[in-house]
Short mmCIF file of C-alpha atoms and ligand atoms in Angstrom, two decimals:
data_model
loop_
_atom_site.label_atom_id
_atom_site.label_comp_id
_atom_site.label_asym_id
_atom_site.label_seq_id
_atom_site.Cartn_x
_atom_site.Cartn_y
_atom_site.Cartn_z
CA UNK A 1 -27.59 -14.76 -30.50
CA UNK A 2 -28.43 -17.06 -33.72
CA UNK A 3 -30.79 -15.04 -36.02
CA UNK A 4 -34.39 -16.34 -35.22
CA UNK A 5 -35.65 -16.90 -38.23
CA UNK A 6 -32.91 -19.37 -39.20
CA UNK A 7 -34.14 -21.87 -36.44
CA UNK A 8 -37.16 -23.86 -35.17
CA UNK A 9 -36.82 -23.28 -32.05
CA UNK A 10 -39.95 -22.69 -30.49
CA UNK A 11 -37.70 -20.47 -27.76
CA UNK A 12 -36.31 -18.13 -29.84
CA UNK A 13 -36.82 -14.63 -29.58
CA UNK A 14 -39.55 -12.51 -32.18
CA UNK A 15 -36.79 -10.90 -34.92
CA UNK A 16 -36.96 -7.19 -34.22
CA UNK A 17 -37.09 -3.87 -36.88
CA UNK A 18 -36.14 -0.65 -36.29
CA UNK A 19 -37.92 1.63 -38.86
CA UNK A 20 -35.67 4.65 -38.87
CA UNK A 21 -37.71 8.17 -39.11
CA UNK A 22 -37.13 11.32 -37.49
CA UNK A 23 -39.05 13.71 -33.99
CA UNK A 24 -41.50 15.55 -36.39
CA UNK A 25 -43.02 12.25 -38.16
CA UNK A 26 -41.97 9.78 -34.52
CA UNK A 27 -44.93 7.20 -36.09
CA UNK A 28 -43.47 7.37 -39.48
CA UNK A 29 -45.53 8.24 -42.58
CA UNK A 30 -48.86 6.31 -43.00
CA UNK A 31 -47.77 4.15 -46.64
CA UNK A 32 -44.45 3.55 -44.38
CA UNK A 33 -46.04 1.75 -41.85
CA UNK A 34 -48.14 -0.12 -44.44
CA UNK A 35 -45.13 -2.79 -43.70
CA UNK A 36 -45.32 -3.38 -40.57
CA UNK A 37 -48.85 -5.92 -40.25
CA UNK A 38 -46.95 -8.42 -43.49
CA UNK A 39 -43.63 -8.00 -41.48
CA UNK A 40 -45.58 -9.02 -38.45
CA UNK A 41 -47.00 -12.31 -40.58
CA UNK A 42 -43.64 -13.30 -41.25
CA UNK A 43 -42.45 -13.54 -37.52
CA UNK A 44 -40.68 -9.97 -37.23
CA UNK A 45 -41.74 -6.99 -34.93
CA UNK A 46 -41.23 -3.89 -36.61
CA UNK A 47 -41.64 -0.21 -34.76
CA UNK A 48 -40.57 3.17 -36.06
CA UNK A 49 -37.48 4.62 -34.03
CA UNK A 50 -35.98 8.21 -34.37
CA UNK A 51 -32.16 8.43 -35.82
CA UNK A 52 -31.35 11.07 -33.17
CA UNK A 53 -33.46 10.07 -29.71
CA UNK A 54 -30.66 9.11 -27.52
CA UNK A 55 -33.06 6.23 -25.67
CA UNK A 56 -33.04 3.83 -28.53
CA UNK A 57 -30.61 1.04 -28.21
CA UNK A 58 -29.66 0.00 -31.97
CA UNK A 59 -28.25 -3.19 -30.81
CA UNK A 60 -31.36 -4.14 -29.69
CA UNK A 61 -33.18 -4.28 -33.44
CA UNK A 62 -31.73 -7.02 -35.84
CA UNK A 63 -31.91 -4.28 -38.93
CA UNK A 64 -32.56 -0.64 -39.15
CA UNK A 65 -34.16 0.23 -42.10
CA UNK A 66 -33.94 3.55 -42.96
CA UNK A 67 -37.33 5.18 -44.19
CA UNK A 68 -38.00 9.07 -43.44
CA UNK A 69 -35.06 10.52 -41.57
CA UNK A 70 -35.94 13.49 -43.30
CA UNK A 71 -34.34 16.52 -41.05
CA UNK A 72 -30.22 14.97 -41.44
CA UNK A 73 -29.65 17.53 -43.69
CA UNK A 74 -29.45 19.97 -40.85
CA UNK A 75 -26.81 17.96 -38.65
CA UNK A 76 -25.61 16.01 -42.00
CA UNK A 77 -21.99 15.21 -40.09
CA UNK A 78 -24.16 13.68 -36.96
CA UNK A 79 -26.35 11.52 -39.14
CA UNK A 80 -23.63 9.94 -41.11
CA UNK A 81 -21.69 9.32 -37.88
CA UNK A 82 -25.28 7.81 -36.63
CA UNK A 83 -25.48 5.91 -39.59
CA UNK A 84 -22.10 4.41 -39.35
CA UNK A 85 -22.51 3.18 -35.88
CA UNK A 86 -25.14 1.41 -36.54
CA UNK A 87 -24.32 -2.43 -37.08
CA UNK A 88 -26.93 -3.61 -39.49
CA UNK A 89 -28.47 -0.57 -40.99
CA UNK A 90 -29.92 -1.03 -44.67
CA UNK A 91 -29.22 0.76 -46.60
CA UNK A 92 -25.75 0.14 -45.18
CA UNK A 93 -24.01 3.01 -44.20
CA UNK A 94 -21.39 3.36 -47.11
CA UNK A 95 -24.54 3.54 -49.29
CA UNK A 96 -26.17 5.98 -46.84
CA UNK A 97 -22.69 8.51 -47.32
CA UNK A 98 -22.22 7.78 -50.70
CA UNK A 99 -25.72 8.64 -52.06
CA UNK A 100 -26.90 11.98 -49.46
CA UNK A 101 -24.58 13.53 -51.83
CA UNK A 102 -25.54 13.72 -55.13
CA UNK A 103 -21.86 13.91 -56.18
CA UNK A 104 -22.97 10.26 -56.90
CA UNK A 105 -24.39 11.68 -60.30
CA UNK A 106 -21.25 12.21 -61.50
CA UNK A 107 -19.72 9.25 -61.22
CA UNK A 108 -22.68 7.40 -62.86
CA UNK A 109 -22.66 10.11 -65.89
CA UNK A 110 -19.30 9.13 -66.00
CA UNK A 111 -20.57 5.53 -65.97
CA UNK A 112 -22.23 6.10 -68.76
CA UNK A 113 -25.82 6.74 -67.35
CA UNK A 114 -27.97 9.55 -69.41
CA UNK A 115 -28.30 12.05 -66.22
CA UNK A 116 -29.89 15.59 -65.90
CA UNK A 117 -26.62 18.21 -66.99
CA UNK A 118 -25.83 19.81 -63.98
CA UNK A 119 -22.94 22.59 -63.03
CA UNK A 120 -21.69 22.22 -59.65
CA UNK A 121 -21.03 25.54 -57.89
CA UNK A 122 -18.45 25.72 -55.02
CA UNK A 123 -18.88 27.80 -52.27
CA UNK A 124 -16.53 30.03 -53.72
CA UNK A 125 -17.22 29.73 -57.22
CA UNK A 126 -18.80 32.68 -58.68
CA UNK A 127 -23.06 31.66 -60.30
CA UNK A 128 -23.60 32.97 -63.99
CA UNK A 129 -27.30 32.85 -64.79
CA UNK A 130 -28.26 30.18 -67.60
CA UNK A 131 -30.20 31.16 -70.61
CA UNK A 132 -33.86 29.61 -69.81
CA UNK A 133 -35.43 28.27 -67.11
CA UNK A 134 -33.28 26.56 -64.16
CA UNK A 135 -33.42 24.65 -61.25
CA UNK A 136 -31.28 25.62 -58.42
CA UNK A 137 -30.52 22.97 -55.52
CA UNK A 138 -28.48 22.31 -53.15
CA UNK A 139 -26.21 18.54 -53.09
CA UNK A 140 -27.12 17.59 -50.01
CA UNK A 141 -31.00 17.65 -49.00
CA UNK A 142 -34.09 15.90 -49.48
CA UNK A 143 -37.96 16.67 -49.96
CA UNK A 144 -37.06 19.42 -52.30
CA UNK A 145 -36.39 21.57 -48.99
CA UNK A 146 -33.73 24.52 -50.57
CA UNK A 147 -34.80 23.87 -54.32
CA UNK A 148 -36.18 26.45 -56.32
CA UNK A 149 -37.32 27.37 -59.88
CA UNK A 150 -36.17 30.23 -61.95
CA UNK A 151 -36.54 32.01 -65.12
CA UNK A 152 -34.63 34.59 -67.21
CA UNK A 153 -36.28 37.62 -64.97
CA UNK A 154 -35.19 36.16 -62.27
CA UNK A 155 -31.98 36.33 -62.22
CA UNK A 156 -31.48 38.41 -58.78
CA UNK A 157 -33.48 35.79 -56.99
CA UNK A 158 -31.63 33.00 -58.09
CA UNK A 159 -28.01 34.61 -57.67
CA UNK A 160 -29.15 35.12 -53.89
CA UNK A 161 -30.25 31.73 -53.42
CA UNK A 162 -27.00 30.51 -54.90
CA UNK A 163 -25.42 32.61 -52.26
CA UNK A 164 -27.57 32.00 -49.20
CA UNK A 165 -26.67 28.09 -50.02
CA UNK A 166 -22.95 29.25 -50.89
CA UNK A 167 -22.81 30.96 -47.16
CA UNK A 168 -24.10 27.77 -45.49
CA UNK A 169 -20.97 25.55 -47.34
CA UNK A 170 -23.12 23.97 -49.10
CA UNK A 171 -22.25 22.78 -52.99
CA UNK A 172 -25.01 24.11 -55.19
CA UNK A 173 -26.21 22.30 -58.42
CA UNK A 174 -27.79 24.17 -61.29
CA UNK A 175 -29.61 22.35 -63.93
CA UNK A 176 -32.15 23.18 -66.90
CA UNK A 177 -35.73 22.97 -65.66
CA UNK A 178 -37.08 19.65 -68.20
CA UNK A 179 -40.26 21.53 -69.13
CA UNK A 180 -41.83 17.82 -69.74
CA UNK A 181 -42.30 17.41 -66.06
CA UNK A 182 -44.71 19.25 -66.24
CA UNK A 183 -46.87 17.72 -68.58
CA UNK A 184 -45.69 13.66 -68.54
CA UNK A 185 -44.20 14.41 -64.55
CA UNK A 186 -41.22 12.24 -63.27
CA UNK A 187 -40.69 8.63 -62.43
CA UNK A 188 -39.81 6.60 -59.53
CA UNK A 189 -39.62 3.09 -60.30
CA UNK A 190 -38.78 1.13 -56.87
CA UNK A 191 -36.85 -2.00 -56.34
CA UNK A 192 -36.93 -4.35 -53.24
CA UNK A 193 -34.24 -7.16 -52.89
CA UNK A 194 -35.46 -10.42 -53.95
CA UNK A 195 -35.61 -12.51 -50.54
CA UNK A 196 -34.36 -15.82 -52.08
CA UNK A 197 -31.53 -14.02 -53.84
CA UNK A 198 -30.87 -10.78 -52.54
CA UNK A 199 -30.25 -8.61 -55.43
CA UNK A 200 -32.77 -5.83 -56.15
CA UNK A 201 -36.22 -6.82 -58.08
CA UNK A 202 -38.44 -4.48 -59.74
CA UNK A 203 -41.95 -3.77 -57.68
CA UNK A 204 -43.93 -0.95 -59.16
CA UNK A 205 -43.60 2.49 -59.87
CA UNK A 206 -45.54 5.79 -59.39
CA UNK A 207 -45.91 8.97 -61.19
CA UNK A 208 -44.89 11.99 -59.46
CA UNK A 209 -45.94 15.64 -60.59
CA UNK A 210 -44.28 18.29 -60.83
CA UNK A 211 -43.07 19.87 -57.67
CA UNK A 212 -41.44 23.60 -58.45
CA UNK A 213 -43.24 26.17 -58.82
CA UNK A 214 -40.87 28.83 -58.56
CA UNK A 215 -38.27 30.84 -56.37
CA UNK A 216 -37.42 28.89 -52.95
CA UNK A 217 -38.98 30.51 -50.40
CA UNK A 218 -37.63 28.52 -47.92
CA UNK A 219 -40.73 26.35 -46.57
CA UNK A 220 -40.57 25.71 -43.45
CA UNK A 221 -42.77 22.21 -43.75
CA UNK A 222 -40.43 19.29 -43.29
CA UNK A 223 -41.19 18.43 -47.07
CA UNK A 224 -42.66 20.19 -50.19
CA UNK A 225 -46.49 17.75 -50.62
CA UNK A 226 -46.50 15.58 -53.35
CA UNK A 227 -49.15 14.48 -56.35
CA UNK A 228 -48.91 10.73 -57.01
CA UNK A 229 -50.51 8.22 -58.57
CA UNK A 230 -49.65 4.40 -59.86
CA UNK A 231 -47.66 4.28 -63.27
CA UNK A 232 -46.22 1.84 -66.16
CA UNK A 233 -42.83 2.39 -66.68
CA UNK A 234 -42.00 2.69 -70.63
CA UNK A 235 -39.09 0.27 -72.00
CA UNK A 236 -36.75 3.39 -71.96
CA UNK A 237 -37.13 4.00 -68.39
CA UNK A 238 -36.29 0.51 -68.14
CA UNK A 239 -33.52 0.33 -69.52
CA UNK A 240 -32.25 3.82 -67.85
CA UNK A 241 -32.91 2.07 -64.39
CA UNK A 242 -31.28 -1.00 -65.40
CA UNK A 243 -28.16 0.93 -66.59
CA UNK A 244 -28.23 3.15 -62.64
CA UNK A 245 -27.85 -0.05 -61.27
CA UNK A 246 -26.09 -1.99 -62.50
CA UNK A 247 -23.52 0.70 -61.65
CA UNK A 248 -23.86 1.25 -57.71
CA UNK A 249 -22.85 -0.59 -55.15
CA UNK A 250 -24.49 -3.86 -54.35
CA UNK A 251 -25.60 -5.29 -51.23
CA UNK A 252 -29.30 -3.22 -51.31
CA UNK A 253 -32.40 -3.59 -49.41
CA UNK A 254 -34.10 -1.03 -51.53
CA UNK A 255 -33.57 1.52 -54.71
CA UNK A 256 -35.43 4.38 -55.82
CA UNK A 257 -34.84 5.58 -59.41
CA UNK A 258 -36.35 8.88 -60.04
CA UNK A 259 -36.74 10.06 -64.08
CA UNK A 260 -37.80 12.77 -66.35
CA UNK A 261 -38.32 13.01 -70.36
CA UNK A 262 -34.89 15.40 -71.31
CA UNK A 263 -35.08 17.64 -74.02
CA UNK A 264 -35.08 14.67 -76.66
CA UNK A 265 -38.22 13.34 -74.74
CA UNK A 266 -35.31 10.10 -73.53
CA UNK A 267 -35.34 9.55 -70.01
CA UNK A 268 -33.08 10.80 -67.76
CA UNK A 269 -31.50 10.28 -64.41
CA UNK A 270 -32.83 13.53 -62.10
CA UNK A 271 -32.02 11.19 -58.60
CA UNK A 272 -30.91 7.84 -57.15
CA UNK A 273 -32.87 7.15 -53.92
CA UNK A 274 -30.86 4.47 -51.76
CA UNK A 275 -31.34 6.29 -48.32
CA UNK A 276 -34.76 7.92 -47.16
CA UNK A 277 -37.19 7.18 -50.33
CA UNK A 278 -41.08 7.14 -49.79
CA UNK A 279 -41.54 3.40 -50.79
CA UNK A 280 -45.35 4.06 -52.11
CA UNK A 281 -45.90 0.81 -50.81
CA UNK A 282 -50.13 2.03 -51.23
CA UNK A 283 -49.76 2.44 -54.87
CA UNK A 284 -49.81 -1.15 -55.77
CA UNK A 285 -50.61 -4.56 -55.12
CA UNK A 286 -48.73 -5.90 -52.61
CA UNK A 287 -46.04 -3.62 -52.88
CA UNK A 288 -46.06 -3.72 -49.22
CA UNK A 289 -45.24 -7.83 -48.97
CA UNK A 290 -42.57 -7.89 -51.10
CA UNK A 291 -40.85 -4.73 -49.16
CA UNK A 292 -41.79 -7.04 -45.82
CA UNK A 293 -40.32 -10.33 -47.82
CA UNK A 294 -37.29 -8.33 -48.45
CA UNK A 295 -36.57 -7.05 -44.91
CA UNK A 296 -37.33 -10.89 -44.33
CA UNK A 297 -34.61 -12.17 -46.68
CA UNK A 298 -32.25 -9.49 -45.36
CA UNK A 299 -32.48 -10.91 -41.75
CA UNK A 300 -31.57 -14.17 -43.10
CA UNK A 301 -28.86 -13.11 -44.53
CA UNK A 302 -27.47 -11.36 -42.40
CA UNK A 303 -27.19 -12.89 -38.97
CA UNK A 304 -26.22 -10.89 -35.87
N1 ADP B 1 -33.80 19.71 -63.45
C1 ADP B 1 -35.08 19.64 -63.02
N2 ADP B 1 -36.11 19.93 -63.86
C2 ADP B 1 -37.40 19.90 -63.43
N3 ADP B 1 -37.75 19.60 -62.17
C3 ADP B 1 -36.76 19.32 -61.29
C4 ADP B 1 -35.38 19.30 -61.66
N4 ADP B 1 -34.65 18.99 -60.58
C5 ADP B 1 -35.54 18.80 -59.58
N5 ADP B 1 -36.79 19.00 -60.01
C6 ADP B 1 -38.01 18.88 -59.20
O1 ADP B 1 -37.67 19.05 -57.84
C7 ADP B 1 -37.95 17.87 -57.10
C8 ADP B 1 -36.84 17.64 -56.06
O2 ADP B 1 -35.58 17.54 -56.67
P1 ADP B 1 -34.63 16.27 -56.44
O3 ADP B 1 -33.43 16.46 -57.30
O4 ADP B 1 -35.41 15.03 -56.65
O5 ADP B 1 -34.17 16.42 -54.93
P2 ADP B 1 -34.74 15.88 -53.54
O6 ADP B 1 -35.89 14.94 -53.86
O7 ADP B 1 -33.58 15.16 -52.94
O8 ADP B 1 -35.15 17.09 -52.78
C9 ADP B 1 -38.07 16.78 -58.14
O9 ADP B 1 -38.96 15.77 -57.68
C10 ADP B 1 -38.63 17.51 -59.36
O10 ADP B 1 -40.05 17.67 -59.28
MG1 MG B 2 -36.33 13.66 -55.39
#
């Protein structure tokens, strides 16, 4: 079938969306559907579709756009197998393996990007308490689900949390708490693909507050709630952005690059959204077009 939008013919069939989500949010979240009336303008029906209902036919949609799968870190070996058998998912589904792990931080510290220090602990490794306050998360999750907050009396909390994560296989990451989330917050500066040119373009950004309070108690909400509100970006965070990347893989529909003020008050890398960011397509002016123009240009490109 020739992609639709590449033709004039009057007889072609409406280009089709699949926006990917999971059972507990089957409608998607409200700014995520914010997309779908622009996509609509531009000649392409979008609907929300769940990663792991076995009635969806993905060779029906032209793209799959991935947007709140947020439960895959519970059957993480299923969803990347999902992912990967999807023909035209975007992210694509390298991207999608690559970046549900941050592992990925390492190789862009070692790229040179300014990220938050963080000691990986191996299942069997044995956890020594830091001096100060910590963060304590696992390398695989999402929506700060398993993440928790912990000071120096709090030692016996943390060292079971390392362990309950340690029992599950998981690889834990322990970082210092940066205190100035709490006061400036974190970051996210999102980027859409340009539709004429297909490499990522800055759209807006939003302030985040900060979202640990303390111990993991292991909420059972699909993801911790979240205080946001529209932001400028300084030059710094800028340039920190520019720097993530320009050193990850291209070929992106969308890019999420989450910072906080280190110790020095310079920004640094804390995550690298490229699989199941909220877009905040609400937060600013037509946010939600050039997200739409994007998925646009990506159908073009990309031809079934
Ligand atoms: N080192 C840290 N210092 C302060 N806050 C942190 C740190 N790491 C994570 N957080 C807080 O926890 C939230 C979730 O952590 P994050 O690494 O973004 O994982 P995910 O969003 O994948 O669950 C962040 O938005 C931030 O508020
Ligand atoms: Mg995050």
């Amino acid at each position: 079938m020739n992609n639709p939008l590449q033709t004039g013919d009057a007889t072609r069939a409406e280009a089709r969306v699949a926006l990917v989500t999971c059972r507990e949010l089957p409608l998607l979240e409200d700014d995520d559907r914010l997309v779908i009336e622009p996509l609509a303008r531009l000649g392409v029906r979008a609907e929300p579709a769940v990663w792991d209902d076995p009635d969806v036919d993905w060779s029906a949609y032209d793209l799959a756009v991935v947007r709140s799968p947020w439960d895959y870190f519970y059957r993480y070996a299923e969803f990347l197998a999902w992912a990967a058998a999807v023909d035209r998912l975007a992210n694509p589904a390298a991207v999608v393996a690559w970046n549900t792990d941050k592992r990925y931080l390492r190789e862009l510290a070692a790229a040179g990007v300014r990220v938050v220090p963080t000691t990986w602990i191996e299942p069997d490794d044995v956890f020594v308490a830091p001096e100060g306050d910590y963060v304590v998360k696992p390398a695989v999750s999402a929506g700060s689900k398993d993440t928790g907050r912990y000071g120096p009396a709090e030692a016996g909390l943390a060292a079971a949390h390392v362990r309950r994560l340690q029992d599950a296989g998981r690889l834990v990451m322990v970082q210092p708490y940066l205190p100035a989330v709490d006061t400036y917050g974190e970051t996210a500066l999102l980027y859409f693909a340009d539709p004429a040119t297909g490499e990522l373009a800055y759209s807006h950004s939003i302030r985040k507050g900060a979202m640990l309070t303390g111990p993991d108690t292991g909420t059972d909400s699909l993801y911790v709630p979240e205080a946001i509100e529209p932001r400028e970006p300084t030059a710094a965070e800028f340039e920190v952005a520019r720097q993530v990347l320009a050193a990850t893989p291209p070929g992106l529909l969308y890019a999420r690059v989450d910072l906080i003020p280190g110790v020095d008050g310079d920004p640094v890398l804390v995550e690298l959204e490229l699989t199941e960011p909220s877009v905040f397509l609400g937060y600013a002016h037509q946010a939600a077009d050039r997200f739409a123009a994007a998925i646009t240009g990506r159908l073009n490109r990309a031809p079934r």
